[in-house]
XYZ file of C-alpha atoms in Angstrom:
670
model
C 7.187 -8.240 32.279
C 5.671 -11.558 31.683
C 7.981 -11.873 28.636
C 9.727 -15.526 28.192
C 13.143 -15.751 26.920
C 13.217 -17.212 23.315
C 14.819 -20.576 22.535
C 14.809 -23.496 20.049
C 12.024 -25.724 20.618
C 13.097 -27.887 17.643
C 15.960 -29.959 18.466
C 16.659 -31.003 14.807
C 17.343 -27.398 14.021
C 20.650 -27.589 15.548
C 21.590 -24.095 14.504
C 25.589 -23.417 14.306
C 26.438 -27.084 14.977
C 28.256 -27.442 11.757
C 31.363 -25.139 10.400
C 30.519 -23.098 7.455
C 31.619 -24.133 4.173
C 31.117 -20.923 2.122
C 34.724 -19.512 1.019
C 36.311 -16.886 -0.861
C 35.772 -18.714 -4.224
C 31.983 -18.344 -3.893
C 32.435 -14.703 -3.020
C 34.696 -14.108 -5.818
C 31.688 -15.621 -8.149
C 29.485 -13.318 -6.880
C 31.497 -10.276 -7.149
C 31.408 -11.314 -10.989
C 27.618 -11.281 -11.024
C 27.675 -7.993 -9.161
C 30.082 -6.474 -11.680
C 28.040 -7.669 -14.536
C 24.747 -6.430 -13.235
C 26.344 -3.140 -12.481
C 27.765 -2.826 -15.967
C 24.805 -3.514 -17.457
C 23.124 -0.371 -15.758
C 25.733 1.779 -17.431
C 25.849 0.155 -20.736
C 23.846 2.271 -23.471
C 21.263 0.462 -25.390
C 20.979 -2.437 -23.096
C 17.491 -4.019 -22.905
C 15.164 -4.418 -19.755
C 15.863 -8.357 -20.052
C 19.348 -8.115 -19.892
C 19.664 -8.669 -16.208
C 17.309 -11.830 -16.485
C 19.458 -13.119 -19.133
C 22.902 -12.812 -16.768
C 21.171 -14.594 -14.260
C 20.078 -17.534 -16.363
C 23.486 -17.584 -17.589
C 24.972 -17.649 -14.283
C 22.731 -20.193 -12.725
C 23.254 -22.277 -15.952
C 26.842 -22.630 -15.504
C 26.358 -23.970 -11.978
C 24.602 -27.036 -13.539
C 21.214 -25.961 -11.831
C 17.805 -26.075 -13.702
C 16.738 -22.494 -15.171
C 13.544 -21.156 -16.280
C 11.564 -17.975 -16.591
C 8.324 -17.178 -15.207
C 6.056 -14.916 -16.810
C 3.409 -12.854 -15.130
C 0.808 -10.012 -15.760
C 0.750 -7.225 -13.713
C -2.577 -6.776 -11.617
C -4.254 -3.700 -10.377
C -5.603 -4.108 -6.795
C -9.396 -3.097 -6.888
C -11.706 -3.250 -3.909
C -14.502 -6.537 -3.892
C -16.335 -7.653 -1.168
C -15.714 -11.062 -2.254
C -11.865 -10.743 -2.035
C -11.993 -10.768 1.531
C -12.858 -14.560 1.555
C -10.107 -15.331 -0.941
C -6.283 -15.030 -1.494
C -4.750 -11.434 -1.414
C -3.869 -11.931 -5.200
C -7.023 -12.060 -6.689
C -6.430 -8.627 -8.497
C -7.837 -7.711 -11.694
C -5.384 -8.150 -14.830
C -4.345 -4.622 -16.512
C -5.507 -3.737 -19.531
C -3.099 -3.456 -22.632
C -0.698 -5.764 -21.276
C 2.132 -6.106 -23.902
C 5.474 -8.120 -23.924
C 7.114 -5.284 -22.698
C 4.800 -4.562 -19.516
C 4.896 -8.378 -18.539
C 7.238 -9.374 -15.376
C 9.706 -11.864 -15.898
C 11.020 -13.952 -12.647
C 14.088 -15.889 -13.104
C 13.948 -18.955 -11.379
C 16.795 -21.608 -10.535
C 16.360 -25.199 -8.768
C 19.054 -27.245 -7.235
C 17.969 -31.177 -6.999
C 18.871 -32.648 -3.806
C 21.293 -35.368 -4.939
C 20.112 -37.742 -1.953
C 16.476 -36.947 -1.560
C 13.331 -37.574 -3.289
C 12.440 -34.260 -4.244
C 9.157 -34.170 -2.125
C 10.599 -30.948 -0.120
C 12.207 -27.518 -0.886
C 13.580 -24.322 0.679
C 13.048 -21.251 -1.139
C 15.297 -18.171 -1.408
C 14.141 -14.732 -2.836
C 15.734 -11.826 -3.945
C 13.349 -8.909 -5.185
C 15.263 -6.542 -7.813
C 14.039 -3.956 -10.415
C 15.433 -5.489 -13.612
C 14.862 -1.948 -15.607
C 17.600 0.076 -13.198
C 19.085 -2.632 -10.493
C 20.504 -0.292 -7.502
C 23.672 -1.334 -6.021
C 21.965 -2.842 -2.720
C 19.789 -4.965 -5.086
C 22.937 -6.190 -6.740
C 24.383 -7.062 -3.426
C 21.378 -9.145 -2.234
C 21.422 -11.120 -5.530
C 25.347 -11.542 -4.910
C 24.705 -13.002 -1.539
C 22.009 -15.493 -2.813
C 24.096 -16.562 -5.789
C 27.126 -17.283 -3.527
C 25.405 -19.676 -1.283
C 23.340 -20.861 -4.204
C 26.950 -21.658 -5.835
C 27.915 -23.476 -2.493
C 24.529 -25.482 -2.453
C 25.266 -26.968 -5.999
C 28.502 -28.741 -4.481
C 27.521 -30.132 -1.117
C 26.557 -33.702 -0.448
C 24.472 -33.022 2.626
C 21.384 -31.229 0.844
C 18.224 -33.098 1.923
C 15.678 -30.918 0.182
C 15.552 -28.935 -3.172
C 16.683 -25.426 -3.341
C 14.845 -22.777 -5.252
C 15.993 -19.337 -6.068
C 13.598 -16.949 -7.112
C 14.952 -13.575 -8.593
C 11.512 -11.687 -8.402
C 11.053 -9.109 -10.921
C 9.662 -6.238 -8.817
C 9.170 -3.549 -11.149
C 5.340 -3.875 -10.220
C 6.158 -4.546 -6.570
C 7.796 -7.074 -4.464
C 4.807 -8.848 -3.218
C 3.192 -8.950 -6.804
C 6.147 -11.075 -8.331
C 6.375 -13.513 -5.349
C 2.333 -13.861 -5.147
C 2.243 -14.295 -8.762
C 4.734 -17.101 -8.820
C 3.405 -18.812 -5.532
C -0.168 -18.787 -7.453
C 1.099 -20.534 -10.438
C 3.291 -22.870 -8.100
C 0.415 -24.373 -6.467
C -2.306 -23.882 -8.981
C -0.969 -25.461 -12.259
C -2.445 -24.203 -15.173
C -2.927 -26.232 -18.527
C -2.165 -24.538 -21.821
C -1.223 -20.747 -22.328
C -4.548 -19.215 -22.943
C -3.946 -16.305 -20.093
C -0.598 -15.871 -20.903
C 1.309 -13.949 -23.881
C 2.550 -16.114 -26.348
C 6.224 -16.314 -26.184
C 6.946 -16.818 -30.058
C 4.967 -13.503 -30.798
C 6.934 -11.390 -28.192
C 10.070 -10.313 -30.113
C 11.229 -8.140 -27.491
C 11.677 -11.102 -25.320
C 13.618 -13.302 -27.766
C 17.117 -11.741 -26.209
C 16.129 -14.135 -23.188
C 17.057 -17.109 -25.019
C 19.934 -15.830 -26.556
C 22.689 -18.061 -24.587
C 26.255 -18.734 -25.754
C 27.158 -21.755 -27.959
C 28.156 -23.848 -25.230
C 24.856 -23.440 -23.033
C 22.717 -25.650 -25.162
C 19.381 -24.856 -23.792
C 15.818 -25.407 -25.644
C 13.607 -22.604 -25.672
C 10.667 -24.700 -24.412
C 12.895 -25.750 -21.441
C 13.269 -22.120 -20.432
C 9.664 -21.034 -20.718
C 8.129 -24.370 -18.922
C 7.304 -23.586 -15.195
C 9.447 -25.900 -13.195
C 8.468 -27.032 -9.624
C 10.467 -28.686 -6.652
C 8.561 -29.960 -3.615
C 6.427 -28.853 -0.692
C 8.276 -25.693 0.703
C 9.645 -26.027 4.080
C 10.469 -22.480 4.619
C 11.239 -19.367 2.713
C 14.067 -16.378 3.329
C 13.687 -13.208 1.502
C 17.206 -11.869 1.292
C 17.484 -7.930 0.985
C 20.339 -5.448 1.460
C 19.102 -2.188 3.160
C 20.301 0.929 1.028
C 20.998 2.538 4.568
C 24.551 2.253 5.758
C 25.354 2.059 9.662
C 28.049 3.921 11.150
C 29.550 1.308 13.641
C 28.760 -2.128 12.448
C 26.633 -4.353 10.203
C 23.101 -5.010 11.277
C 20.040 -7.346 10.383
C 16.531 -6.825 10.696
C 13.908 -9.623 10.610
C 10.430 -8.735 9.391
C 7.783 -11.679 9.987
C 4.313 -10.059 9.772
C 1.994 -11.188 7.105
C -1.506 -10.443 6.320
C -4.025 -10.297 9.126
C -1.537 -10.870 11.726
C -0.288 -14.294 10.509
C 3.197 -14.953 12.096
C 5.735 -17.480 10.752
C 7.114 -20.284 13.545
C 9.044 -18.498 16.061
C 11.887 -20.984 15.994
C 12.325 -19.875 12.076
C 13.240 -16.376 13.519
C 15.326 -17.402 16.657
C 17.708 -19.335 14.423
C 18.200 -16.077 12.203
C 18.900 -14.281 15.435
C 21.144 -16.832 17.016
C 23.292 -17.153 13.830
C 23.243 -13.758 13.059
C 24.533 -12.543 16.592
C 26.740 -15.359 17.987
C 28.030 -16.648 14.787
C 28.355 -13.811 12.258
C 28.612 -10.659 14.345
C 25.530 -8.746 12.989
C 23.832 -6.277 15.545
C 20.327 -7.277 15.620
C 17.574 -4.366 15.078
C 13.947 -4.838 15.745
C 11.139 -2.246 15.073
C 10.135 0.077 17.798
C 7.153 2.537 18.446
C 9.533 5.502 18.688
C 7.276 8.090 20.160
C 6.912 5.879 23.126
C 10.822 5.937 24.060
C 10.350 9.700 24.954
C 7.154 9.513 27.110
C 7.591 10.899 30.227
C 4.804 8.793 31.820
C 6.169 5.517 30.566
C 9.516 6.072 32.046
C 7.701 7.033 35.242
C 6.018 3.762 35.099
C 9.511 1.934 34.574
C 10.875 3.690 37.297
C 8.021 2.446 39.624
C 7.977 -0.803 38.714
C 12.026 -0.874 38.957
C 11.684 0.280 42.745
C 8.921 -2.220 43.257
C 11.397 -5.114 42.192
C 14.163 -3.531 44.191
C 12.171 -3.659 47.462
C 10.645 -7.214 47.041
C 14.070 -8.546 46.187
C 15.252 -6.766 49.563
C 12.792 -9.086 51.265
C 14.059 -12.283 49.594
C 16.759 -12.159 47.154
C 15.018 -15.286 45.367
C 11.990 -13.520 44.216
C 12.883 -12.253 40.750
C 10.386 -9.672 40.023
C 10.451 -6.343 38.213
C 12.982 -4.816 35.707
C 15.111 -1.862 34.744
C 13.111 1.235 33.723
C 14.998 1.229 30.600
C 14.456 -2.322 29.706
C 10.502 -1.616 30.598
C 10.241 1.466 28.208
C 12.357 -0.475 25.357
C 10.251 -3.615 25.727
C 7.147 -1.549 25.716
C 7.842 0.349 22.768
C 8.842 -2.849 20.747
C 5.533 -4.516 21.962
C 3.454 -1.516 20.604
C 5.432 -1.910 17.211
C 4.615 -5.483 17.138
C 0.894 -5.047 18.047
C 0.688 -2.194 15.523
C 2.207 -4.025 12.569
C -0.093 -7.304 13.300
C -2.998 -5.030 13.691
C -2.880 -3.182 10.443
C -3.125 -6.442 8.951
C -0.698 -5.617 5.845
C 2.485 -7.698 5.181
C 5.728 -6.148 6.187
C 7.483 -7.621 2.996
C 6.934 -10.217 0.224
C 7.480 -13.154 2.877
C 3.612 -12.396 3.597
C 2.859 -13.879 0.164
C 4.010 -17.217 1.770
C 2.007 -17.241 4.817
C -0.956 -17.167 2.461
C -0.105 -20.824 1.677
C 0.931 -21.749 5.145
C 4.455 -21.523 4.336
C 6.921 -20.499 7.210
C 8.966 -17.448 6.008
C 10.591 -14.147 6.834
C 12.354 -11.226 5.352
C 16.196 -10.763 6.465
C 17.397 -7.045 5.631
C 21.072 -6.736 5.993
C 22.639 -3.108 6.555
C 26.219 -2.776 5.678
C 28.379 -0.197 7.760
C 30.438 0.534 4.627
C 30.363 2.932 1.661
C 29.110 1.115 -1.236
C 32.232 1.320 -3.101
C 34.479 -0.160 -0.945
C 35.591 -3.427 -2.187
C 37.102 -4.897 0.435
C 34.425 -4.724 3.036
C 32.065 -5.220 0.244
C 33.571 -8.859 0.090
C 33.469 -9.308 3.788
C 29.877 -8.259 4.111
C 28.757 -10.882 1.047
C 30.641 -13.595 3.102
C 29.057 -12.792 6.029
C 25.704 -12.633 4.808
C 26.197 -15.600 3.119
C 27.239 -17.834 5.843
C 24.399 -16.429 7.726
C 22.202 -17.719 5.301
C 24.094 -21.168 4.567
C 23.299 -21.580 8.441
C 19.616 -21.262 8.253
C 19.721 -23.497 5.195
C 21.606 -26.067 7.002
C 19.435 -25.831 10.354
C 16.113 -25.908 7.891
C 17.774 -28.879 5.736
C 17.992 -30.964 9.103
C 14.067 -30.701 9.524
C 12.134 -34.073 9.184
C 8.735 -32.387 9.374
C 7.297 -28.872 9.139
C 7.542 -26.433 11.695
C 5.751 -26.995 14.840
C 7.221 -27.224 17.964
C 7.318 -23.636 18.442
C 4.852 -20.817 18.856
C 2.617 -19.263 15.876
C 0.798 -16.830 17.909
C 3.125 -14.196 19.793
C 4.001 -10.925 20.484
C 7.949 -9.715 20.212
C 9.127 -7.665 23.241
C 12.867 -7.796 21.922
C 15.159 -10.072 20.049
C 15.563 -12.458 22.944
C 12.224 -12.018 24.576
C 8.174 -12.838 23.488
C 4.928 -12.974 25.032
C 3.063 -16.007 23.870
C -0.849 -16.309 23.147
C -1.172 -18.107 26.895
C 0.103 -14.788 28.445
C -1.732 -11.962 25.928
C -5.177 -13.824 25.746
C -5.426 -13.702 29.341
C -5.075 -9.807 29.094
C -7.802 -9.743 26.316
C -10.178 -11.909 28.254
C -10.177 -9.841 31.261
C -10.690 -6.695 29.182
C -13.904 -8.024 27.033
C -15.119 -10.041 30.349
C -17.137 -7.448 31.992
C -19.153 -6.773 28.957
C -21.804 -9.875 29.143
C -21.810 -9.354 32.911
C -22.921 -5.694 32.362
C -25.334 -6.793 29.532
C -26.888 -9.560 31.925
C -27.227 -6.825 34.940
C -28.615 -4.194 32.631
C -31.283 -6.887 31.333
C -32.126 -8.145 34.802
C -32.422 -4.157 35.816
C -34.792 -3.307 32.895
C -37.051 -6.571 33.732
C -36.704 -5.452 37.652
C -38.002 -1.925 36.658
C -40.848 -3.310 34.716
C -42.001 -5.109 37.763
C -41.981 -2.309 39.692
C -44.130 -0.424 37.577
C -46.713 -3.018 37.591
C -46.696 -3.125 41.449
C -47.359 0.326 41.314
C -50.410 0.218 39.216
C -53.769 -0.589 40.611
C -54.423 -4.244 40.584
C -57.271 -5.838 38.298
C -58.703 -8.946 37.959
C -56.701 -11.450 35.833
C -57.880 -12.681 32.457
C -56.328 -13.784 29.439
C -55.808 -10.596 27.951
C -53.484 -9.455 30.718
C -51.436 -12.526 30.601
C -50.548 -11.819 27.232
C -49.556 -8.328 28.059
C -47.652 -9.431 30.635
C -45.878 -12.034 27.994
C -45.225 -9.400 25.717
C -43.525 -7.122 28.179
C -41.186 -10.017 28.769
C -40.030 -9.607 25.210
C -39.454 -5.545 25.103
C -35.712 -6.590 24.549
C -36.800 -7.636 20.956
C -37.171 -3.518 20.179
C -33.566 -2.857 21.371
C -32.196 -5.922 19.523
C -33.799 -4.616 16.097
C -32.059 -1.505 16.794
C -28.814 -3.244 17.006
C -29.490 -5.163 14.231
C -30.263 -2.293 12.098
C -27.234 -0.369 12.843
C -24.997 -3.469 12.127
C -26.679 -3.966 9.015
C -25.859 -0.375 8.251
C -22.217 -1.024 9.092
C -22.027 -3.673 6.238
C -23.373 -1.437 3.775
C -20.925 0.862 4.506
C -18.063 -1.509 4.340
C -19.632 -1.967 0.801
C -20.112 1.577 -0.300
C -16.207 2.103 -1.241
C -16.647 -0.726 -3.837
C -19.353 1.397 -6.066
C -17.453 4.340 -5.078
C -14.237 3.422 -6.699
C -16.022 2.617 -9.927
C -16.323 6.667 -10.122
C -13.316 7.802 -12.287
C -11.369 11.287 -11.908
C -12.249 11.382 -8.262
C -9.594 12.736 -5.565
C -9.555 10.690 -2.143
C -10.721 13.951 -0.647
C -13.932 13.686 -2.843
C -14.185 10.038 -2.172
C -13.865 10.450 1.400
C -17.048 13.222 1.291
C -19.080 11.070 -0.916
C -18.484 8.224 1.304
C -19.540 10.018 4.264
C -22.446 11.227 2.606
C -23.725 8.050 1.569
C -23.237 6.539 4.856
C -25.628 9.082 6.461
C -27.932 8.619 3.797
C -27.936 5.022 3.868
C -28.467 5.118 7.758
C -31.644 7.327 7.221
C -33.034 5.167 4.628
C -32.713 1.868 6.971
C -34.037 3.598 10.018
C -37.213 4.547 7.979
C -37.370 1.092 6.606
C -37.279 -0.949 9.511
C -37.779 1.463 12.354
C -35.802 4.375 13.424
C -33.118 3.852 16.107
C -33.453 7.332 17.068
C -37.114 7.121 17.502
C -38.497 7.873 21.005
C -40.984 5.357 22.763
C -44.613 6.284 23.995
C -44.302 6.719 27.635
C -41.698 8.069 30.010
C -41.513 5.010 31.724
C -40.884 2.869 28.560
C -38.081 5.615 27.840
C -36.422 4.932 31.137
C -36.374 1.040 30.444
C -35.560 1.305 26.939
C -32.092 2.752 27.018
C -31.037 -0.010 29.554
C -32.037 -2.850 27.026
C -30.456 -0.828 24.213
C -27.155 -0.841 26.325
C -27.462 -4.471 27.132
C -27.747 -5.436 23.488
C -24.827 -3.150 22.568
C -22.645 -4.723 25.226
C -23.544 -8.321 23.765
C -22.890 -7.344 20.198
C -19.624 -5.891 20.889
C -18.480 -8.673 22.939
C -19.355 -11.165 20.214
C -17.733 -8.889 17.918
C -14.564 -8.655 19.573
C -14.500 -12.219 20.470
C -14.595 -13.472 16.696
C -11.955 -10.684 15.422
C -9.433 -11.980 17.981
C -9.529 -15.367 16.304
C -9.080 -13.655 12.871
C -6.592 -10.876 14.223
C -5.993 -10.708 17.810
C -3.800 -7.497 17.657
C -7.124 -5.556 16.237
C -9.147 -6.862 18.625
C -6.814 -6.011 21.257
C -6.111 -2.444 20.212
C -10.152 -1.994 19.288
C -11.174 -3.444 22.887
C -9.320 -0.714 24.617
C -11.868 2.084 22.835
C -14.924 -0.373 22.544
C -14.951 -1.835 25.885
C -14.602 1.959 27.544
C -17.477 3.246 25.414
C -20.035 0.238 25.974
C -19.321 0.408 29.820
C -19.381 3.973 30.297
C -22.147 4.756 27.943
C -25.172 6.437 30.014
C -27.601 9.033 28.593
C -26.599 12.555 28.734
C -29.979 13.733 30.005
C -30.032 11.688 33.181
C -26.427 12.795 34.116
C -26.932 16.506 33.467
C -30.367 15.909 35.378
C -28.503 14.311 38.212
C -25.740 17.255 38.423
C -23.355 15.589 40.975
C -19.876 15.237 40.270
C -20.156 11.701 39.576
C -22.713 12.050 36.743
C -20.824 15.242 35.208
C -17.452 13.138 35.337
C -19.148 10.300 33.383
C -20.960 12.600 30.895
C -17.456 14.401 30.197
C -15.751 11.085 29.765
C -18.486 10.085 27.389
C -18.223 12.912 25.262
C -14.057 12.595 24.888
C -14.612 8.717 24.193
C -17.325 9.595 21.595
C -14.918 12.007 20.110
C -11.734 9.997 19.972
C -13.387 6.279 19.404
C -14.881 7.816 16.033
C -12.505 6.004 13.233
C -11.658 8.898 11.063
C -10.937 11.008 14.349
C -8.773 8.038 15.650
C -6.976 7.610 12.448
C -5.835 11.451 12.443
C -5.053 11.706 16.104
C -2.749 8.838 15.589
C -1.384 10.005 12.534
C -0.778 13.514 14.253
C 1.189 12.077 16.987
C 3.846 10.361 14.579
C 3.828 13.129 11.932
C 2.409 16.257 13.288
C -0.519 18.142 12.565
C 0.733 20.042 9.419
C 0.916 16.719 7.150
C -2.892 16.029 7.906
C -5.210 15.699 4.759
C -8.899 14.715 4.509
C -8.204 12.221 1.810
C -5.515 10.482 4.031
C -8.426 8.661 5.684
C -9.579 7.276 2.529
C -5.963 6.215 1.163
C -5.761 4.238 4.319
C -9.139 2.592 3.743
C -7.801 1.879 0.343
C -4.940 0.145 1.284
C -6.564 -1.933 3.873
C -9.280 -3.527 1.528
C -6.376 -3.783 -1.439
C -4.444 -6.261 0.858
C -7.929 -7.558 2.085
C -6.925 -6.874 5.689
C -9.750 -7.987 8.310
C -9.038 -4.752 10.033
C -11.294 -3.004 7.299
C -14.234 -5.292 8.096
C -13.700 -4.647 11.895
C -14.031 -1.087 11.298
C -17.117 -1.142 9.373
C -18.904 -4.206 10.880
C -18.000 -3.857 14.480
C -16.353 -0.604 15.717
C -18.270 1.884 13.811
C -21.995 0.245 14.679
C -20.867 0.064 18.463
C -19.667 3.829 17.979
C -23.240 4.675 16.559
C -24.963 2.515 19.315
C -23.189 4.196 22.042
C -23.849 7.536 20.893
C -27.726 6.604 20.457
C -27.548 5.685 24.094
C -25.823 8.936 25.030
C -28.700 10.897 23.194
C -31.206 8.474 24.156
C -34.504 11.227 25.276
C -35.286 9.466 28.545
């Protein structure tokens, strides 16, 4: 309801201000490339490097620079220090041969009237072993615009076309190229020697009229600083009514590109090329009855307010409320997971604005007329985006980098959603201060009840020590958070054991976590041990809750800086647990409705907020209970640490310790 309409902040972009130049000539050339790549798949005895050779020949025919980029496949393995490095810091697989290395084909157009300090990158992932039809179409669209850009005079930035070898994953190919682009290596000690690889000699078998030295093909060529990047993909799903387009922007740990880049793509796609813009939604919410009821409630309030004064614009249609909520939930979810939604995420690790543009045609793949039209419209869309970025005199900076999408034309900025988060966590320090004051006042009350005695230096020392009773609770909080750090590191050692299934790894992780908690409790003082007197037990749970809420407040605020969406979703459970946590024994002794309701709420929250239970409940809501397996939680954790997602650290070092501390408060023997 507080969302803003999207707009172009940077006036220099000027999307759609110039007529498109892409014509049927470039489309015809792109069709020739598509035919050659399709024919390669059907040709018997073709090598896996045939598609790279075809692409290099077509790029060379345009007069552009061409080279191959070789990279070695890397295996993702959990290591604690990888959370503080780039996501591509994997381990090179053993037994790497000439046939298993990936080979990207790179074409570069030098801007005729520029100094070569800036560049725009076009990326088309494809599998060279067996290139599918939708991959050949994405290559055709990229080639059509690349062909056009070799002829234009208005180009102010270099153009780089990266045909990424996605045999080992789209992200891996792009990430390897970016790593070598930004960190030049001198020598080839870490690469397979080209001359010793007889299998790759086919890459250099150009025709006689393509006089290209072998060294120039294998040299790593660079352009300027990347102003923006576009990943071009064609979906293998055909639409029934019209061509559609989806934009994927989420990178690792909730990073987003500048909103202007998304806005110009949406504007050109909808108003210039007639694409239907699709946006990801959290589909289960569209059928929620309670959400529809809320939408109708807000719609009725808006109508009532407008009846009082037509100038007051408040409220929205119920359908818009439901649809916007589903889109907002999807945007929060993909940012909170912390895993990139495409190979564009590799660019954000280098602070380069990048998105994935996925087009879905409405035709059957074999219809040539519709295919030509689709390539033409897709190429003109990319041309318009390139022209807009080409107009920039500096990096994207005018629009937002922190936002949540509500629809293709509405967004929630950081200035709005941070207010909601601040209001959500604001009670935590207030409750901590109140509980600390309550515990100290209780201590003073007990002192007044006791008979007065002559004051001496020993009594003053006892009073001074009593004022530091909160240190015992602080020690408990420290022990549990230290345990959470140990639990986060255990998967590194468990993953070293070969041959175990995800279910077995999950059980080992749980048993080792319990054992570690017991060991730390013995060494540093058991968090479950009771104090000596009844009065001290009454005070102790208040101190413990005060320290727990303080630690939760600090952890959530720190996480909001790293990944806001994770902190927001986690706060819904953590704040509720910390505010409601109260010893069950006291509630059961009280026996009134308020106490019993609080005890029941604490039991429900304690069950739901346990991370594995939360995961399985969420997955069951999406896929049903029939598809649940114990090893799924380990697989999810493995995915998080493979992508260096800060969500993994949040679960292990903030959420899980807070859950354990709140459980201790519930079971406190007061």
